Amino acid sequence: MERTPMTERISREALEWHALQRQGGLGATDQARFMDWLVSSPEHLRNYLAVGRLAADLAEAMRAMPLDQAEADAPAAGATPSNVIAWPIKRARAASASPSPRRSVRLRHLAAAAGLLLVLGAAARIAIPHSERYVAAHGEPRSIELPDGTVVHLNAESSLRIRFDLTGRRVELERGQASFVVADEYRPLSVHAAGLQVRDIGTTFDVSLQREQARIGVAEGRVQIIGDDGDGGLLADLRAGQGARIAYRDHAVSISDEDVDTMTAWWTRRIVCRNESLRDVADQFNRINTVRLDVDEAAGTLRLTGNLRGDDLASMRAFLDQQPTLVTQASSAGIRVSVRAEQGGGASPR
């Protein structure tokens, strides 16, 4: 759901109330104001609990850290390392090396203060909405690590925009293709593209915007796909090894079993097609090559199966020349692909 100024204000208020509660000493009036704020809206409670979960996680990490390096390096009481020879140490020197009770208390107070600062600082970074746009140019697919640790493989001629805040991670795939290796955390991640919303449930998945349909494939975990036009209807529930093709025009869904290696082959500039239209294969090829395939309307309907290096022009042309219904012509503008004259009006799907 898109963040609004009101929801951003709620996130900031949750952070402020949590900081005040941690500091303690709230008077009766302020405590009553806090309780009124907390129960006045489910969003208030949701945001406050989210800050609390983050604070607890960071505090636990701080408690696991040693307060003093000497304490961390010291052997357990009564233990003598087998590879260390004990030398006599003057009693006065040994006594001075041990921290006094007052110093230990001071170290604990400093550690607690540092932990609180880390908690508040990390919470503030998450509470403040973060927006950014990423673009992969023609011929230049790239990998990106998002602020939460999610890794995105962004295909050439593709772009996406992110908006992360306290309660959610929203990604908008504006064009092209992207695969997501999603970092596990409490904030849900959703990908919005072409009127669809793909909800991650701990997974690795791929979203490709083609000419007439969106393709979503799941390599690990699970995703749910719903309409992003306000009705929220569930269109598909996919698990690892499944893919869905969803038409832009009417959201008609076709689900099939998919090979996981095929889904991610484009990460290494391979074009793996299984009964794909030549028009879509040409689009994949043209994303990463300066020499373009120009496919006429009749040839574009031919369906092909193959496994090629996307940046190997010679292999691509040899593959097309092997198709009995096609003819290729090279020129300075690229490679023209058309149906052989004797085929007449078009090519039959294979």
PDB file of C-alpha atoms in Angstrom, residues 30-257:
ATOM      1  CA  ASP A  30       1.912  11.884  29.231  1.00  0.00           C
ATOM      2  CA  GLN A  31       1.238   8.208  29.963  1.00  0.00           C
ATOM      3  CA  ALA A  32      -2.487   8.813  29.471  1.00  0.00           C
ATOM      4  CA  ARG A  33      -1.751  10.625  26.200  1.00  0.00           C
ATOM      5  CA  PHE A  34       0.339   7.696  25.064  1.00  0.00           C
ATOM      6  CA  MET A  35      -2.400   5.161  25.832  1.00  0.00           C
ATOM      7  CA  ASP A  36      -4.982   7.304  24.038  1.00  0.00           C
ATOM      8  CA  TRP A  37      -2.696   7.458  21.001  1.00  0.00           C
ATOM      9  CA  LEU A  38      -1.966   3.713  21.088  1.00  0.00           C
ATOM     10  CA  VAL A  39      -5.594   2.551  21.143  1.00  0.00           C
ATOM     11  CA  SER A  40      -7.020   5.180  18.808  1.00  0.00           C
ATOM     12  CA  SER A  41      -6.036   3.283  15.639  1.00  0.00           C
ATOM     13  CA  PRO A  42      -4.816  -0.199  14.671  1.00  0.00           C
ATOM     14  CA  GLU A  43      -2.092   1.499  12.614  1.00  0.00           C
ATOM     15  CA  HIS A  44      -0.745   3.160  15.772  1.00  0.00           C
ATOM     16  CA  LEU A  45      -0.435  -0.208  17.511  1.00  0.00           C
ATOM     17  CA  ARG A  46       1.072  -1.864  14.418  1.00  0.00           C
ATOM     18  CA  ASN A  47       3.782   0.788  14.044  1.00  0.00           C
ATOM     19  CA  TYR A  48       4.598   0.829  17.760  1.00  0.00           C
ATOM     20  CA  LEU A  49       4.984  -2.968  17.860  1.00  0.00           C
ATOM     21  CA  ALA A  50       7.223  -2.837  14.780  1.00  0.00           C
ATOM     22  CA  VAL A  51       9.573  -0.392  16.519  1.00  0.00           C
ATOM     23  CA  GLY A  52       9.520  -2.575  19.627  1.00  0.00           C
ATOM     24  CA  ARG A  53      10.497  -5.685  17.682  1.00  0.00           C
ATOM     25  CA  LEU A  54      13.419  -3.887  16.118  1.00  0.00           C
ATOM     26  CA  ALA A  55      14.536  -2.515  19.483  1.00  0.00           C
ATOM     27  CA  ALA A  56      14.377  -5.981  21.078  1.00  0.00           C
ATOM     28  CA  ASP A  57      16.443  -7.538  18.297  1.00  0.00           C
ATOM     29  CA  LEU A  58      19.165  -4.908  18.579  1.00  0.00           C
ATOM     30  CA  ALA A  59      19.175  -5.011  22.366  1.00  0.00           C
ATOM     31  CA  GLU A  60      19.652  -8.791  22.244  1.00  0.00           C
ATOM     32  CA  ALA A  61      22.602  -8.305  19.909  1.00  0.00           C
ATOM     33  CA  MET A  62      24.103  -5.749  22.300  1.00  0.00           C
ATOM     34  CA  ARG A  63      23.734  -8.110  25.276  1.00  0.00           C
ATOM     35  CA  ALA A  64      25.688 -10.748  23.372  1.00  0.00           C
ATOM     36  CA  MET A  65      28.646  -8.375  22.977  1.00  0.00           C
ATOM     37  CA  PRO A  66      31.392  -8.403  25.683  1.00  0.00           C
ATOM     38  CA  LEU A  67      31.582  -5.264  27.817  1.00  0.00           C
ATOM     39  CA  ASP A  68      35.345  -5.258  27.893  1.00  0.00           C
ATOM     40  CA  GLN A  69      37.957  -6.806  25.634  1.00  0.00           C
ATOM     41  CA  ALA A  70      39.905  -8.094  28.642  1.00  0.00           C
ATOM     42  CA  GLU A  71      36.740  -9.793  29.861  1.00  0.00           C
ATOM     43  CA  ALA A  72      36.201 -11.325  26.421  1.00  0.00           C
ATOM     44  CA  ASP A  73      39.776 -12.607  26.276  1.00  0.00           C
ATOM     45  CA  ALA A  74      39.866 -13.966  29.861  1.00  0.00           C
ATOM     46  CA  PRO A  75      39.649 -17.782  30.248  1.00  0.00           C
ATOM     47  CA  ALA A  76      36.905 -19.336  32.298  1.00  0.00           C
ATOM     48  CA  ALA A  77      37.410 -19.379  36.064  1.00  0.00           C
ATOM     49  CA  GLY A  78      39.830 -22.111  37.136  1.00  0.00           C
ATOM     50  CA  ALA A  79      40.758 -23.008  33.558  1.00  0.00           C
ATOM     51  CA  THR A  80      44.373 -23.055  32.423  1.00  0.00           C
ATOM     52  CA  PRO A  81      44.960 -23.131  28.681  1.00  0.00           C
ATOM     53  CA  SER A  82      47.098 -26.123  27.753  1.00  0.00           C
ATOM     54  CA  ASN A  83      49.430 -24.083  25.556  1.00  0.00           C
ATOM     55  CA  VAL A  84      50.127 -21.282  28.065  1.00  0.00           C
ATOM     56  CA  ILE A  85      52.764 -21.388  30.837  1.00  0.00           C
ATOM     57  CA  ALA A  86      51.572 -19.603  33.973  1.00  0.00           C
ATOM     58  CA  TRP A  87      54.107 -17.085  35.327  1.00  0.00           C
ATOM     59  CA  PRO A  88      54.037 -15.612  38.812  1.00  0.00           C
ATOM     60  CA  ILE A  89      52.301 -12.232  38.794  1.00  0.00           C
ATOM     61  CA  LYS A  90      52.680  -9.692  41.522  1.00  0.00           C
ATOM     62  CA  ARG A  91      49.535  -9.446  43.617  1.00  0.00           C
ATOM     63  CA  ALA A  92      49.436  -5.659  43.412  1.00  0.00           C
ATOM     64  CA  ARG A  93      49.612  -5.707  39.622  1.00  0.00           C
ATOM     65  CA  ALA A  94      46.892  -8.359  39.363  1.00  0.00           C
ATOM     66  CA  ALA A  95      44.633  -6.345  41.587  1.00  0.00           C
ATOM     67  CA  SER A  96      45.101  -3.213  39.503  1.00  0.00           C
ATOM     68  CA  ALA A  97      44.240  -5.109  36.318  1.00  0.00           C
ATOM     69  CA  SER A  98      40.767  -6.016  37.598  1.00  0.00           C
ATOM     70  CA  PRO A  99      38.108  -3.351  37.046  1.00  0.00           C
ATOM     71  CA  SER A 100      36.616  -1.901  40.200  1.00  0.00           C
ATOM     72  CA  PRO A 101      32.904  -2.430  40.902  1.00  0.00           C
ATOM     73  CA  ARG A 102      32.329   1.275  40.207  1.00  0.00           C
ATOM     74  CA  ARG A 103      34.104   1.015  36.845  1.00  0.00           C
ATOM     75  CA  SER A 104      32.084  -2.092  35.933  1.00  0.00           C
ATOM     76  CA  VAL A 105      28.824  -0.266  36.682  1.00  0.00           C
ATOM     77  CA  ARG A 106      29.990   2.692  34.604  1.00  0.00           C
ATOM     78  CA  LEU A 107      30.875   0.385  31.687  1.00  0.00           C
ATOM     79  CA  ARG A 108      27.459  -1.224  31.876  1.00  0.00           C
ATOM     80  CA  HIS A 109      25.758   2.180  31.848  1.00  0.00           C
ATOM     81  CA  LEU A 110      27.832   3.240  28.849  1.00  0.00           C
ATOM     82  CA  ALA A 111      27.028  -0.003  27.041  1.00  0.00           C
ATOM     83  CA  ALA A 112      23.325   0.430  27.784  1.00  0.00           C
ATOM     84  CA  ALA A 113      23.431   4.003  26.514  1.00  0.00           C
ATOM     85  CA  ALA A 114      25.271   2.924  23.380  1.00  0.00           C
ATOM     86  CA  GLY A 115      22.733   0.163  22.832  1.00  0.00           C
ATOM     87  CA  LEU A 116      19.855   2.619  23.157  1.00  0.00           C
ATOM     88  CA  LEU A 117      21.498   4.945  20.644  1.00  0.00           C
ATOM     89  CA  LEU A 118      21.967   2.068  18.221  1.00  0.00           C
ATOM     90  CA  VAL A 119      18.351   1.018  18.636  1.00  0.00           C
ATOM     91  CA  LEU A 120      17.007   4.519  18.115  1.00  0.00           C
ATOM     92  CA  GLY A 121      19.376   5.220  15.253  1.00  0.00           C
ATOM     93  CA  ALA A 122      18.467   2.022  13.411  1.00  0.00           C
ATOM     94  CA  ALA A 123      14.772   2.575  14.099  1.00  0.00           C
ATOM     95  CA  ALA A 124      15.029   6.122  12.788  1.00  0.00           C
ATOM     96  CA  ARG A 125      16.676   4.936   9.591  1.00  0.00           C
ATOM     97  CA  ILE A 126      13.842   2.476   8.981  1.00  0.00           C
ATOM     98  CA  ALA A 127      11.088   4.849  10.077  1.00  0.00           C
ATOM     99  CA  ILE A 128      12.178   7.526   7.599  1.00  0.00           C
ATOM    100  CA  PRO A 129      10.866   6.478   4.165  1.00  0.00           C
ATOM    101  CA  HIS A 130      13.598   5.643   1.645  1.00  0.00           C
ATOM    102  CA  SER A 131      12.923   6.010  -2.075  1.00  0.00           C
ATOM    103  CA  GLU A 132      15.280   5.256  -4.946  1.00  0.00           C
ATOM    104  CA  ARG A 133      15.187   4.403  -8.643  1.00  0.00           C
ATOM    105  CA  TYR A 134      17.466   1.887 -10.384  1.00  0.00           C
ATOM    106  CA  VAL A 135      18.014   1.624 -14.136  1.00  0.00           C
ATOM    107  CA  ALA A 136      19.860  -0.946 -16.259  1.00  0.00           C
ATOM    108  CA  ALA A 137      20.782   0.458 -19.677  1.00  0.00           C
ATOM    109  CA  HIS A 138      20.744  -1.368 -23.000  1.00  0.00           C
ATOM    110  CA  GLY A 139      23.281  -4.178 -22.989  1.00  0.00           C
ATOM    111  CA  GLU A 140      24.091  -3.704 -19.295  1.00  0.00           C
ATOM    112  CA  PRO A 141      22.203  -6.019 -16.914  1.00  0.00           C
ATOM    113  CA  ARG A 142      23.235  -5.411 -13.321  1.00  0.00           C
ATOM    114  CA  SER A 143      22.892  -6.740  -9.791  1.00  0.00           C
ATOM    115  CA  ILE A 144      21.836  -4.425  -6.960  1.00  0.00           C
ATOM    116  CA  GLU A 145      21.719  -4.853  -3.193  1.00  0.00           C
ATOM    117  CA  LEU A 146      18.790  -2.945  -1.709  1.00  0.00           C
ATOM    118  CA  PRO A 147      18.998  -1.254   1.721  1.00  0.00           C
ATOM    119  CA  ASP A 148      17.413  -4.275   3.447  1.00  0.00           C
ATOM    120  CA  GLY A 149      19.893  -6.752   1.926  1.00  0.00           C
ATOM    121  CA  THR A 150      17.576  -7.983  -0.840  1.00  0.00           C
ATOM    122  CA  VAL A 151      19.526  -8.693  -4.041  1.00  0.00           C
ATOM    123  CA  VAL A 152      17.929  -7.682  -7.340  1.00  0.00           C
ATOM    124  CA  HIS A 153      19.133  -8.948 -10.714  1.00  0.00           C
ATOM    125  CA  LEU A 154      17.938  -6.232 -13.101  1.00  0.00           C
ATOM    126  CA  ASN A 155      17.934  -7.136 -16.777  1.00  0.00           C
ATOM    127  CA  ALA A 156      19.096  -4.723 -19.478  1.00  0.00           C
ATOM    128  CA  GLU A 157      16.548  -2.113 -20.610  1.00  0.00           C
ATOM    129  CA  SER A 158      14.772  -2.400 -17.253  1.00  0.00           C
ATOM    130  CA  SER A 159      14.029  -0.040 -14.386  1.00  0.00           C
ATOM    131  CA  LEU A 160      12.451  -0.205 -10.961  1.00  0.00           C
ATOM    132  CA  ARG A 161      11.684   2.103  -8.086  1.00  0.00           C
ATOM    133  CA  ILE A 162      11.701   1.244  -4.376  1.00  0.00           C
ATOM    134  CA  ARG A 163      10.000   2.816  -1.397  1.00  0.00           C
ATOM    135  CA  PHE A 164      10.897   1.359   2.011  1.00  0.00           C
ATOM    136  CA  ASP A 165       9.466   2.562   5.313  1.00  0.00           C
ATOM    137  CA  LEU A 166       8.781   1.290   8.802  1.00  0.00           C
ATOM    138  CA  THR A 167       6.024  -1.140   7.885  1.00  0.00           C
ATOM    139  CA  GLY A 168       6.687  -2.250   4.319  1.00  0.00           C
ATOM    140  CA  ARG A 169       9.008  -2.648   1.340  1.00  0.00           C
ATOM    141  CA  ARG A 170       7.406  -1.641  -1.958  1.00  0.00           C
ATOM    142  CA  VAL A 171       9.067  -2.209  -5.331  1.00  0.00           C
ATOM    143  CA  GLU A 172       7.633  -0.957  -8.618  1.00  0.00           C
ATOM    144  CA  LEU A 173       8.968  -2.664 -11.737  1.00  0.00           C
ATOM    145  CA  GLU A 174       8.478   0.049 -14.328  1.00  0.00           C
ATOM    146  CA  ARG A 175       9.675  -1.950 -17.326  1.00  0.00           C
ATOM    147  CA  GLY A 176      11.716  -4.978 -18.280  1.00  0.00           C
ATOM    148  CA  GLN A 177      12.648  -7.879 -16.045  1.00  0.00           C
ATOM    149  CA  ALA A 178      13.987  -8.396 -12.532  1.00  0.00           C
ATOM    150  CA  SER A 179      14.708 -11.304 -10.211  1.00  0.00           C
ATOM    151  CA  PHE A 180      14.504 -10.851  -6.442  1.00  0.00           C
ATOM    152  CA  VAL A 181      16.460 -12.767  -3.800  1.00  0.00           C
ATOM    153  CA  VAL A 182      14.516 -11.426  -0.854  1.00  0.00           C
ATOM    154  CA  ALA A 183      16.118 -10.676   2.516  1.00  0.00           C
ATOM    155  CA  ASP A 184      14.142 -12.124   5.419  1.00  0.00           C
ATOM    156  CA  GLU A 185      12.787  -9.534   7.853  1.00  0.00           C
ATOM    157  CA  TYR A 186       9.515  -8.516   9.501  1.00  0.00           C
ATOM    158  CA  ARG A 187       8.513  -5.952   6.844  1.00  0.00           C
ATOM    159  CA  PRO A 188       6.588  -7.511   3.941  1.00  0.00           C
ATOM    160  CA  LEU A 189       7.938  -7.021   0.425  1.00  0.00           C
ATOM    161  CA  SER A 190       5.677  -6.559  -2.579  1.00  0.00           C
ATOM    162  CA  VAL A 191       6.465  -5.996  -6.242  1.00  0.00           C
ATOM    163  CA  HIS A 192       3.996  -3.953  -8.273  1.00  0.00           C
ATOM    164  CA  ALA A 193       4.017  -4.239 -12.070  1.00  0.00           C
ATOM    165  CA  ALA A 194       1.483  -3.782 -14.868  1.00  0.00           C
ATOM    166  CA  GLY A 195      -1.573  -3.810 -12.598  1.00  0.00           C
ATOM    167  CA  LEU A 196      -0.337  -6.771 -10.560  1.00  0.00           C
ATOM    168  CA  GLN A 197       1.017  -7.132  -7.058  1.00  0.00           C
ATOM    169  CA  VAL A 198       3.418  -9.959  -6.241  1.00  0.00           C
ATOM    170  CA  ARG A 199       3.589 -10.612  -2.509  1.00  0.00           C
ATOM    171  CA  ASP A 200       6.734 -12.316  -1.302  1.00  0.00           C
ATOM    172  CA  ILE A 201       6.532 -15.066   1.272  1.00  0.00           C
ATOM    173  CA  GLY A 202      10.257 -15.718   1.832  1.00  0.00           C
ATOM    174  CA  THR A 203      11.483 -16.494  -1.637  1.00  0.00           C
ATOM    175  CA  THR A 204      13.472 -15.962  -4.823  1.00  0.00           C
ATOM    176  CA  PHE A 205      11.312 -15.069  -7.794  1.00  0.00           C
ATOM    177  CA  ASP A 206      11.412 -13.472 -11.238  1.00  0.00           C
ATOM    178  CA  VAL A 207       9.072 -10.920 -12.843  1.00  0.00           C
ATOM    179  CA  SER A 208       9.202 -10.213 -16.568  1.00  0.00           C
ATOM    180  CA  LEU A 209       7.021  -7.671 -18.399  1.00  0.00           C
ATOM    181  CA  GLN A 210       6.529  -8.914 -21.933  1.00  0.00           C
ATOM    182  CA  ARG A 211       4.499  -7.450 -24.784  1.00  0.00           C
ATOM    183  CA  GLU A 212       1.090  -8.843 -23.875  1.00  0.00           C
ATOM    184  CA  GLN A 213       1.587 -10.547 -20.525  1.00  0.00           C
ATOM    185  CA  ALA A 214       3.549 -10.602 -17.302  1.00  0.00           C
ATOM    186  CA  ARG A 215       5.500 -13.724 -16.399  1.00  0.00           C
ATOM    187  CA  ILE A 216       6.245 -14.604 -12.773  1.00  0.00           C
ATOM    188  CA  GLY A 217       8.402 -17.578 -11.854  1.00  0.00           C
ATOM    189  CA  VAL A 218       9.314 -18.850  -8.373  1.00  0.00           C
ATOM    190  CA  ALA A 219      12.741 -20.389  -7.784  1.00  0.00           C
ATOM    191  CA  GLU A 220      12.455 -20.711  -3.981  1.00  0.00           C
ATOM    192  CA  GLY A 221       9.670 -20.254  -1.459  1.00  0.00           C
ATOM    193  CA  ARG A 222       6.281 -18.922  -2.446  1.00  0.00           C
ATOM    194  CA  VAL A 223       4.528 -15.829  -3.832  1.00  0.00           C
ATOM    195  CA  GLN A 224       0.943 -14.701  -4.081  1.00  0.00           C
ATOM    196  CA  ILE A 225      -0.195 -12.618  -7.049  1.00  0.00           C
ATOM    197  CA  ILE A 226      -3.194 -10.343  -6.709  1.00  0.00           C
ATOM    198  CA  GLY A 227      -4.811  -7.661  -8.819  1.00  0.00           C
ATOM    199  CA  ASP A 228      -3.360  -4.244  -8.034  1.00  0.00           C
ATOM    200  CA  ASP A 229      -6.404  -2.325  -9.233  1.00  0.00           C
ATOM    201  CA  GLY A 230      -8.189  -2.111  -5.909  1.00  0.00           C
ATOM    202  CA  ASP A 231     -10.181  -5.356  -5.867  1.00  0.00           C
ATOM    203  CA  GLY A 232      -7.382  -7.358  -4.243  1.00  0.00           C
ATOM    204  CA  GLY A 233      -8.498 -10.627  -5.831  1.00  0.00           C
ATOM    205  CA  LEU A 234      -6.043 -13.540  -5.617  1.00  0.00           C
ATOM    206  CA  LEU A 235      -4.911 -14.497  -9.124  1.00  0.00           C
ATOM    207  CA  ALA A 236      -2.265 -17.115  -8.345  1.00  0.00           C
ATOM    208  CA  ASP A 237      -0.496 -18.773  -5.422  1.00  0.00           C
ATOM    209  CA  LEU A 238       2.853 -20.054  -6.695  1.00  0.00           C
ATOM    210  CA  ARG A 239       5.441 -22.310  -5.103  1.00  0.00           C
ATOM    211  CA  ALA A 240       8.999 -23.182  -6.087  1.00  0.00           C
ATOM    212  CA  GLY A 241       9.185 -24.566  -9.603  1.00  0.00           C
ATOM    213  CA  GLN A 242       5.963 -22.922 -10.760  1.00  0.00           C
ATOM    214  CA  GLY A 243       5.372 -20.029 -13.121  1.00  0.00           C
ATOM    215  CA  ALA A 244       2.379 -17.942 -14.153  1.00  0.00           C
ATOM    216  CA  ARG A 245       1.590 -16.004 -17.308  1.00  0.00           C
ATOM    217  CA  ILE A 246      -0.968 -13.267 -16.687  1.00  0.00           C
ATOM    218  CA  ALA A 247      -2.496 -11.324 -19.565  1.00  0.00           C
ATOM    219  CA  TYR A 248      -2.541  -7.548 -19.234  1.00  0.00           C
ATOM    220  CA  ARG A 249      -5.913  -7.222 -20.944  1.00  0.00           C
ATOM    221  CA  ASP A 250      -8.095  -9.393 -18.728  1.00  0.00           C
ATOM    222  CA  HIS A 251      -5.736 -10.913 -16.101  1.00  0.00           C
ATOM    223  CA  ALA A 252      -6.302 -14.392 -17.519  1.00  0.00           C
ATOM    224  CA  VAL A 253      -3.895 -16.730 -15.726  1.00  0.00           C
ATOM    225  CA  SER A 254      -1.980 -19.728 -17.033  1.00  0.00           C
ATOM    226  CA  ILE A 255       0.075 -21.688 -14.470  1.00  0.00           C
ATOM    227  CA  SER A 256       2.723 -24.242 -15.406  1.00  0.00           C
ATOM    228  CA  ASP A 257       5.651 -26.139 -13.938  1.00  0.00           C
TER     229      ASP A 257
END
